[in-house]
mmCIF file of C-alpha atoms in Angstrom:
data_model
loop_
_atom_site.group_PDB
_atom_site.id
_atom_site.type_symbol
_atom_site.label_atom_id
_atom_site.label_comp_id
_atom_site.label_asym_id
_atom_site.label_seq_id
_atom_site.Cartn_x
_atom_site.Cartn_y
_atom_site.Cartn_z
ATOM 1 C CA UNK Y 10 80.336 61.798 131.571
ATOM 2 C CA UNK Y 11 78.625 58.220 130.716
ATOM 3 C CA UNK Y 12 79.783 54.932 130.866
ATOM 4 C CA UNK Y 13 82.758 53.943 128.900
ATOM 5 C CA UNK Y 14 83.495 57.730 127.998
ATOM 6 C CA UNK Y 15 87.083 58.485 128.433
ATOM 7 C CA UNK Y 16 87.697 61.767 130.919
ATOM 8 C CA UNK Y 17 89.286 64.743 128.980
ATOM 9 C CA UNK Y 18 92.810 64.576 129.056
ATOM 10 C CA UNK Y 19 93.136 61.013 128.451
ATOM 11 C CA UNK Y 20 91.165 61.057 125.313
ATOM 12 C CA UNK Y 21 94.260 61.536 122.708
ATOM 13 C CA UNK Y 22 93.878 65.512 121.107
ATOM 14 C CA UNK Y 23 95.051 66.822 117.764
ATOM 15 C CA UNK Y 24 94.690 70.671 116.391
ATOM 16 C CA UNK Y 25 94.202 70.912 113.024
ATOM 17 C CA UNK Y 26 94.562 74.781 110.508
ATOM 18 C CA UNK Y 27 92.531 74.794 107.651
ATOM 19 C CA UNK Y 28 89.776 72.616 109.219
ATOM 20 C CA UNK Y 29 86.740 74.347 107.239
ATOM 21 C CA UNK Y 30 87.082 72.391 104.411
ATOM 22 C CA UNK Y 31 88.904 69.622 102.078
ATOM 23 C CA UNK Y 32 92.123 68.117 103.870
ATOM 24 C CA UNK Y 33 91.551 69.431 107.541
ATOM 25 C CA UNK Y 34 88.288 68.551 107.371
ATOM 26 C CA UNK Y 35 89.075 64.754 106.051
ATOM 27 C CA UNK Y 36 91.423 64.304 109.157
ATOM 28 C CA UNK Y 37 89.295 65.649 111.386
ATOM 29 C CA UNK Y 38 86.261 63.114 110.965
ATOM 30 C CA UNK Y 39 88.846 60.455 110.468
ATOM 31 C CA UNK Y 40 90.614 61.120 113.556
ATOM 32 C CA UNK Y 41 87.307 61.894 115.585
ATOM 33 C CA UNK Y 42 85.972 58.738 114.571
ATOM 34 C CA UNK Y 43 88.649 57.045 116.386
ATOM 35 C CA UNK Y 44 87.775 58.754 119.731
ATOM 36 C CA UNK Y 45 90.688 61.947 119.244
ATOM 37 C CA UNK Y 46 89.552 65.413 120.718
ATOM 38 C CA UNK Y 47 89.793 67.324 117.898
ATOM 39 C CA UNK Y 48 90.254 71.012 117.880
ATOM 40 C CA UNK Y 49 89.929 73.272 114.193
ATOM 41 C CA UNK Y 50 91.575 76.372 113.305
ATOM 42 C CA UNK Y 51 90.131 78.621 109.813
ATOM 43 C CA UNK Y 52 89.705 81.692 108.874
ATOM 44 C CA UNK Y 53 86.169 80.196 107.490
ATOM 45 C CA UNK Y 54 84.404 80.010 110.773
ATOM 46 C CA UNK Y 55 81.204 78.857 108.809
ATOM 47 C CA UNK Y 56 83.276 75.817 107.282
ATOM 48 C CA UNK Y 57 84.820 75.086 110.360
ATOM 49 C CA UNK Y 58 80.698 74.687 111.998
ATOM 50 C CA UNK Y 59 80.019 72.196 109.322
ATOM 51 C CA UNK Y 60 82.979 70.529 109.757
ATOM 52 C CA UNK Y 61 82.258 69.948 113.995
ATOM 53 C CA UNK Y 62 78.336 69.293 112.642
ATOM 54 C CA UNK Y 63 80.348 65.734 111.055
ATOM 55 C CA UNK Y 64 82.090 64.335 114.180
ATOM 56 C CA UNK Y 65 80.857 62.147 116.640
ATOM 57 C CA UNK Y 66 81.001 64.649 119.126
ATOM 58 C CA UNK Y 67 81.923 67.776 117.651
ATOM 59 C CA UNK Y 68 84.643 69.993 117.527
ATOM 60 C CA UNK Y 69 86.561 72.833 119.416
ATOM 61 C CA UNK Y 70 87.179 75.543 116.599
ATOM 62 C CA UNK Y 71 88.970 78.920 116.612
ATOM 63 C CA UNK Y 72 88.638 81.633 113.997
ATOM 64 C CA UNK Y 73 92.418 81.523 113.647
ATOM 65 C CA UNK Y 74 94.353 83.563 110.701
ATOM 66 C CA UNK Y 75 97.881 81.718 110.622
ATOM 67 C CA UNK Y 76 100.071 84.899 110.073
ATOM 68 C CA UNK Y 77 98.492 85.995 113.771
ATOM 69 C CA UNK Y 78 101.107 85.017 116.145
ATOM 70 C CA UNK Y 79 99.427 86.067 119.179
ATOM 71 C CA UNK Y 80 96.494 84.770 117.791
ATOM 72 C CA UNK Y 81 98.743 81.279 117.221
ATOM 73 C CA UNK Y 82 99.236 81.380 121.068
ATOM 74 C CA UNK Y 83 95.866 82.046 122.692
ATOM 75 C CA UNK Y 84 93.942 79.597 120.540
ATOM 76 C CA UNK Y 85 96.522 76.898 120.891
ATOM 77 C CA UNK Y 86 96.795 77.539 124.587
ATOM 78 C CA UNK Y 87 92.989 77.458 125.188
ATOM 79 C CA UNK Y 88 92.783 74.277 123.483
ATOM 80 C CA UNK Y 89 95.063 72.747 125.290
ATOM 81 C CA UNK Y 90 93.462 74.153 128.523
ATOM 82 C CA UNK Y 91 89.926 72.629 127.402
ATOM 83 C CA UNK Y 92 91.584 69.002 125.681
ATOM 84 C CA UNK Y 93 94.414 68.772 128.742
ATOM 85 C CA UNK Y 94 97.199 67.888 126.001
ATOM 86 C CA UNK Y 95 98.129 68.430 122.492
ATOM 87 C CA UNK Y 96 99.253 65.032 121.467
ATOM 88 C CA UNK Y 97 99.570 66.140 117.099
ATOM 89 C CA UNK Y 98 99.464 69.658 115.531
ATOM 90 C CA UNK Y 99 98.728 69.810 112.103
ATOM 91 C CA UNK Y 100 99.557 72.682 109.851
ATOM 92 C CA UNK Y 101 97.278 72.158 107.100
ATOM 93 C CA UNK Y 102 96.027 75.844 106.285
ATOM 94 C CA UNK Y 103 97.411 77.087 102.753
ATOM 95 C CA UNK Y 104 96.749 78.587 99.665
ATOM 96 C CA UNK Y 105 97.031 77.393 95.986
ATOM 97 C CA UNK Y 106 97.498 80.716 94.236
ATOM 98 C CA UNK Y 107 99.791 80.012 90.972
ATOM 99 C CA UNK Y 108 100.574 81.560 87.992
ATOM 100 C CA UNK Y 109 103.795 82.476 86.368
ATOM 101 C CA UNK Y 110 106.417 84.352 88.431
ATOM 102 C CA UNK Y 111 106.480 87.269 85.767
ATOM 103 C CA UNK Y 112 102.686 87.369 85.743
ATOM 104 C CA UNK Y 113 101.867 87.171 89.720
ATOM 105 C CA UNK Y 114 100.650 90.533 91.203
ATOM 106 C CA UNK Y 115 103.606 91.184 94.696
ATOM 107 C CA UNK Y 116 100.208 90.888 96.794
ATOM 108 C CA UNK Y 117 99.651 87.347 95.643
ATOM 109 C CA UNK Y 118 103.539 86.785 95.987
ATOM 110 C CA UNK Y 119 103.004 87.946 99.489
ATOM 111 C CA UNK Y 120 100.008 86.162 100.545
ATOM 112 C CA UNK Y 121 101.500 82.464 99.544
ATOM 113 C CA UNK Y 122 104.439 83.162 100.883
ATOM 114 C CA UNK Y 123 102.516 84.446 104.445
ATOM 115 C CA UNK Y 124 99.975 81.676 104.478
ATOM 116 C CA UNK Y 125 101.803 78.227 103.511
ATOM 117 C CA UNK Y 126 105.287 79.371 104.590
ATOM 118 C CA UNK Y 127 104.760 82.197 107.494
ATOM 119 C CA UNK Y 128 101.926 80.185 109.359
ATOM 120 C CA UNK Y 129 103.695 77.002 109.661
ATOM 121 C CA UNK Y 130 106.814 78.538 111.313
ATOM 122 C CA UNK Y 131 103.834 80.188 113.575
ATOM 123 C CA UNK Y 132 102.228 77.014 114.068
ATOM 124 C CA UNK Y 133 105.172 75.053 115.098
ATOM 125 C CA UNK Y 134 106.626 77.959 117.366
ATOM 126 C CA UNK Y 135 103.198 78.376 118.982
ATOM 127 C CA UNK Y 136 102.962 74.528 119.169
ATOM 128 C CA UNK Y 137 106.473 73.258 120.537
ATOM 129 C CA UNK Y 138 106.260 73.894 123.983
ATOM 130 C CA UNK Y 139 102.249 72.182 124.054
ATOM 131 C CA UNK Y 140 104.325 69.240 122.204
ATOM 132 C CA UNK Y 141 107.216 68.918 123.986
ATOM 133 C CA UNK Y 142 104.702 68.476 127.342
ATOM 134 C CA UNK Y 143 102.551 65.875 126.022
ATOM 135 C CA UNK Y 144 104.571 62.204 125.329
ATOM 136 C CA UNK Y 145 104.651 61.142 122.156
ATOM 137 C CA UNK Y 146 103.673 63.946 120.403
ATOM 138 C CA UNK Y 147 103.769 64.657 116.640
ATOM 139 C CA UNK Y 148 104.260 67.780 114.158
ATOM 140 C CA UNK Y 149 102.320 67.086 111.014
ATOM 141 C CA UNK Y 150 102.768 69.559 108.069
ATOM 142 C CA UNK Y 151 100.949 69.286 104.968
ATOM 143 C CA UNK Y 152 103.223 70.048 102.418
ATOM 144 C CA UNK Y 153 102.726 68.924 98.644
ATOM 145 C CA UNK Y 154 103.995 66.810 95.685
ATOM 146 C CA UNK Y 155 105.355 70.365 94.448
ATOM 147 C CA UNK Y 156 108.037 70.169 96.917
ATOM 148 C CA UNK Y 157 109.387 66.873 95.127
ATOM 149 C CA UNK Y 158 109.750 68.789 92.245
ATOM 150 C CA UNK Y 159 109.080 72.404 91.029
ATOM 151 C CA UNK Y 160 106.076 72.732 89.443
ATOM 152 C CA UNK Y 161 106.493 75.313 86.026
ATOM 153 C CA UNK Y 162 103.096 78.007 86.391
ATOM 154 C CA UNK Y 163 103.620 77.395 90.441
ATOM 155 C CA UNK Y 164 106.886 78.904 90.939
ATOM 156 C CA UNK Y 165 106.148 80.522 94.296
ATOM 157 C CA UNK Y 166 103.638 78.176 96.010
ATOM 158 C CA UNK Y 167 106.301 75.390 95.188
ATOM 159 C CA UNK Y 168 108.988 77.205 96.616
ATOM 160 C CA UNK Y 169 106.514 77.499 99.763
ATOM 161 C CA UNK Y 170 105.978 73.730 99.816
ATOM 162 C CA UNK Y 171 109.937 73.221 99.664
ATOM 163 C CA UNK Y 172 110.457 75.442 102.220
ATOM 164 C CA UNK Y 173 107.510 73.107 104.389
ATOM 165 C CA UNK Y 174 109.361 70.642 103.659
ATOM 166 C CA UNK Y 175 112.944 71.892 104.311
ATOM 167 C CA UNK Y 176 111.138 72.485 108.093
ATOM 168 C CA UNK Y 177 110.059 69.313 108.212
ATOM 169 C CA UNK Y 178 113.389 67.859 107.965
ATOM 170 C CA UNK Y 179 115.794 70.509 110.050
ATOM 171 C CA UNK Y 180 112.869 69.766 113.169
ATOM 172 C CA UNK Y 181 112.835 66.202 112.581
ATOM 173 C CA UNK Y 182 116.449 66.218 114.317
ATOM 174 C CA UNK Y 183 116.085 69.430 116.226
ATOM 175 C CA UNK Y 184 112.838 68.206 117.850
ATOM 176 C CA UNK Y 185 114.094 64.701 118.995
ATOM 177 C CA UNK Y 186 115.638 65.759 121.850
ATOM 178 C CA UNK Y 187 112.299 67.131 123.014
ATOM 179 C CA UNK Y 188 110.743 63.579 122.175
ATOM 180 C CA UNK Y 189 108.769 65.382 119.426
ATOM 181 C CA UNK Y 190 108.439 63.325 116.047
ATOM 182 C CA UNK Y 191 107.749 65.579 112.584
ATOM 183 C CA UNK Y 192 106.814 64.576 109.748
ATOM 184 C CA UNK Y 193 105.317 65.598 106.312
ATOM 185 C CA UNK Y 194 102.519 64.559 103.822
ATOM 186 C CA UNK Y 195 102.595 65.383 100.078
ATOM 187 C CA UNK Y 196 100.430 64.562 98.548
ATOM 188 C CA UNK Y 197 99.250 65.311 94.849
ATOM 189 C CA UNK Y 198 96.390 66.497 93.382
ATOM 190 C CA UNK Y 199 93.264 66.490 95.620
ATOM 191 C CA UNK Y 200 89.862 67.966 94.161
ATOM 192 C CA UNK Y 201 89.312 70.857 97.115
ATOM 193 C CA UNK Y 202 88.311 74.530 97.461
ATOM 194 C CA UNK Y 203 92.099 75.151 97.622
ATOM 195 C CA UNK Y 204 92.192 74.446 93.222
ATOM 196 C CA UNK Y 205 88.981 76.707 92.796
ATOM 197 C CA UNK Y 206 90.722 79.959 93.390
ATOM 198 C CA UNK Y 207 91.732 81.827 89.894
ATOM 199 C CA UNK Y 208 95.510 81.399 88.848
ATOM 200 C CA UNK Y 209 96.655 84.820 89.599
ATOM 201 C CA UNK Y 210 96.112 86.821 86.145
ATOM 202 C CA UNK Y 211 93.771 84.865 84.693
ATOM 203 C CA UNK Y 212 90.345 83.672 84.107
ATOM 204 C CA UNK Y 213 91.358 80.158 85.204
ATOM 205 C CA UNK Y 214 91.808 77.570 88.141
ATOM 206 C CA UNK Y 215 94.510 75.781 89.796
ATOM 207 C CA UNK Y 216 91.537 73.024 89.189
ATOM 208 C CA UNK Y 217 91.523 74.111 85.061
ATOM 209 C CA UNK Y 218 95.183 73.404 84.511
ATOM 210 C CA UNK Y 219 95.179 69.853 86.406
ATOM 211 C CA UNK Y 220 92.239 68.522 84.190
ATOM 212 C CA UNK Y 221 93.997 70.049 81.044
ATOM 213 C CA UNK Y 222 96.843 68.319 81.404
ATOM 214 C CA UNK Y 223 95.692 65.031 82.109
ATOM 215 C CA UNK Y 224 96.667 64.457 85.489
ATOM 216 C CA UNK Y 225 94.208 62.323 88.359
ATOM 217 C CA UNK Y 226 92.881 63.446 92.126
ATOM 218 C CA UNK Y 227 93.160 62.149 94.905
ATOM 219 C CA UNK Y 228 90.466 61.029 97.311
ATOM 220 C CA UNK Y 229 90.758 63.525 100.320
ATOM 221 C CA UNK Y 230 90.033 60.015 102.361
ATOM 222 C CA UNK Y 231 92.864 58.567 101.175
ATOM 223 C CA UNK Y 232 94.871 61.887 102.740
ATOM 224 C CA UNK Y 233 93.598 60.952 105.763
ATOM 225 C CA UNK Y 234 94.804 57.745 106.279
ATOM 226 C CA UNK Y 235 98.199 59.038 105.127
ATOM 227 C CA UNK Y 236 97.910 61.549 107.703
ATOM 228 C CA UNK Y 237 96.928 58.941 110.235
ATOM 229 C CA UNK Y 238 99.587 56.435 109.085
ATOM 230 C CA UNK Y 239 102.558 59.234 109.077
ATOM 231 C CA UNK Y 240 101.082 59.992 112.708
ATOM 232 C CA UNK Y 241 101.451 56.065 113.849
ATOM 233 C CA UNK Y 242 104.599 55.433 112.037
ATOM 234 C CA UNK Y 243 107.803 56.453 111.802
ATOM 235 C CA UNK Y 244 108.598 57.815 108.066
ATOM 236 C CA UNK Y 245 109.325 61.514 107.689
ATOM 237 C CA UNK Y 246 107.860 62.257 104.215
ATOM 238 C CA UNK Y 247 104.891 60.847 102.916
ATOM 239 C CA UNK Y 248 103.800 61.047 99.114
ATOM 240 C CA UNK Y 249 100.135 60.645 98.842
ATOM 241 C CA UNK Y 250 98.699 59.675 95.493
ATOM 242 C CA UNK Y 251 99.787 58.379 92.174
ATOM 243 C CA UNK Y 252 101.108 62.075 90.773
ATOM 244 C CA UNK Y 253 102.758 62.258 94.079
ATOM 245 C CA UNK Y 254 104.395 58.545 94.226
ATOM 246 C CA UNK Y 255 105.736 59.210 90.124
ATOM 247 C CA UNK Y 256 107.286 62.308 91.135
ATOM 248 C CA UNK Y 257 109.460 61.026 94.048
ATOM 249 C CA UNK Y 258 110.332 57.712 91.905
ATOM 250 C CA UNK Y 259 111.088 60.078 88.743
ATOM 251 C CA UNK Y 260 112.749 62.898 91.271
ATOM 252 C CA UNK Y 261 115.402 60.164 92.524
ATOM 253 C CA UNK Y 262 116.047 58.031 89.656
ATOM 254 C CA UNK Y 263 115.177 59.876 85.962
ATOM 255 C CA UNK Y 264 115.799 63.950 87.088
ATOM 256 C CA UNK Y 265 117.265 64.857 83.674
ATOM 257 C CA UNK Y 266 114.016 63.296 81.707
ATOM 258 C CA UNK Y 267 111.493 64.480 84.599
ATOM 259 C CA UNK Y 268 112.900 68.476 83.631
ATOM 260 C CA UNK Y 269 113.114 67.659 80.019
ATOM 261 C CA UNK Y 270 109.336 66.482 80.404
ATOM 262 C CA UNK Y 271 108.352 70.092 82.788
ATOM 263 C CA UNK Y 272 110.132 72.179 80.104
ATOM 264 C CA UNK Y 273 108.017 70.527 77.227
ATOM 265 C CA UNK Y 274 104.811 70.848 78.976
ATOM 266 C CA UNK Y 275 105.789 74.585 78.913
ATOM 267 C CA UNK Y 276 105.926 75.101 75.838
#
């Protein structure tokens, strides 16, 4: 250890899913630049190596598939063995697979439910007793401005990011008592491998449909700092970008013109 270096265990430690690319990547170099110890979970172990090659320091990483519960455990507990704490957990792995309902093959149904529903229950199971140890700790899932609304051509990764959500809120009081805080980000649409992936049943992307209709990204960075701010402060839902901010103003005060405006864009 040099001068100045603060001993592991002291230095503040965060686990982040999903850490090969996009979102878990952004927090990661954001909150290793600040001096965190920051461990990655993927199923992308290649991503996850580019990702440490960006951080002052590098990276602890884990092949980790989030439906593994076992797996859940041992990574999270050899993290915490190596880091000495787990001061925020952030379930960040998911999967934008869309399409109409009618048109989605039951293996895709499956999948998004498994991956952005499944593997945050995992995470914060495998994660609450590491939390609950550490002062001050913090649950961080990375929901999505679908779970203001439901997004029409979405159906069933919406219905995932309500159900993150939905968490979010019944742990917020069921993990005070264990001096855990929990909190959300959702945030809009953000330019990552996650829109690449073919709408189930057809020849296009998640990526396709948000240019077509006119709607902005996100900087990643600016996910980031929401994740950093929601960390530091005390609010239990954060929307993150202009999409996201409309839909929470037009969810709470205009609902009957924000579904006459989704069932229009249907047709």
């Amino acid at each position: 250890m040099t001068m100045g270096e603060v001993p592991v265990g002291e230095r503040r430690a965060i686990f982040i899913t999903g850490g090969g690319s996009g979102i878990g990547r952004a927090i990661a170099i954001l909150f290793a630049g600040r001096d965190w110890q920051v461990g990655l979970g993927d199923v992308d172990a290649r991503g996850m190596a580019e990702t440490a090659a960006l951080l002052p320091g590098g990276a602890m990483t884990w092949v980790l598939d989030v439906c593994d519960r076992p797996a859940w455990a041992r990574v999270l507990g050899d993290f915490v063995q190596k880091a000495g704490r787990l001061d925020v957990l952030v379930n960040n792995a998911g999967i934008a697979t869309g399409g109409a309902l009618a048109s989605m093959s039951e293996s895709d149904i499956d999948r998004v439910i498994a991956i952005n529903f499944t593997g945050v229950v995992n995470g914060a199971r495998a994660g609450h007793a590491f939390l609950k140890a550490t002062p001050g700790s913090v649950l961080l899932n990375v929901a999505s401005a679908s779970a203001i609304w439901g997004s029409p051509g979405l159906s069933v990764y919406s219905a995932t990011k309500f159900a993150v959500r939905g968490l979010t809120e019944a742990l917020d009081g069921e993990w005070t008592a264990d001096g855990i805080k929990v909190a959300s980000l959702m945030p809009g649409f953000i330019d990552t491998p996650l829109l690449r992936v073919n709408v189930s049943g057809s020849n296009r992307t998640a990526r396709d449909g948000v240019v077509a209709g006119g709607f902005e990204f996100t900087p990643v960075e600016r996910v980031a700092e929401a994740a950093w701010d929601a960390v530091h402060g005390d609010r239990l839902h954060t929307p993150v970008g202009p999409t996201a901010k409309r839909l929470t103003f037009a969810a709470r005060w205009l609902p009957g013109k924000l579904r006459r405006q989704m069932k229009a864009r249907r047709r």
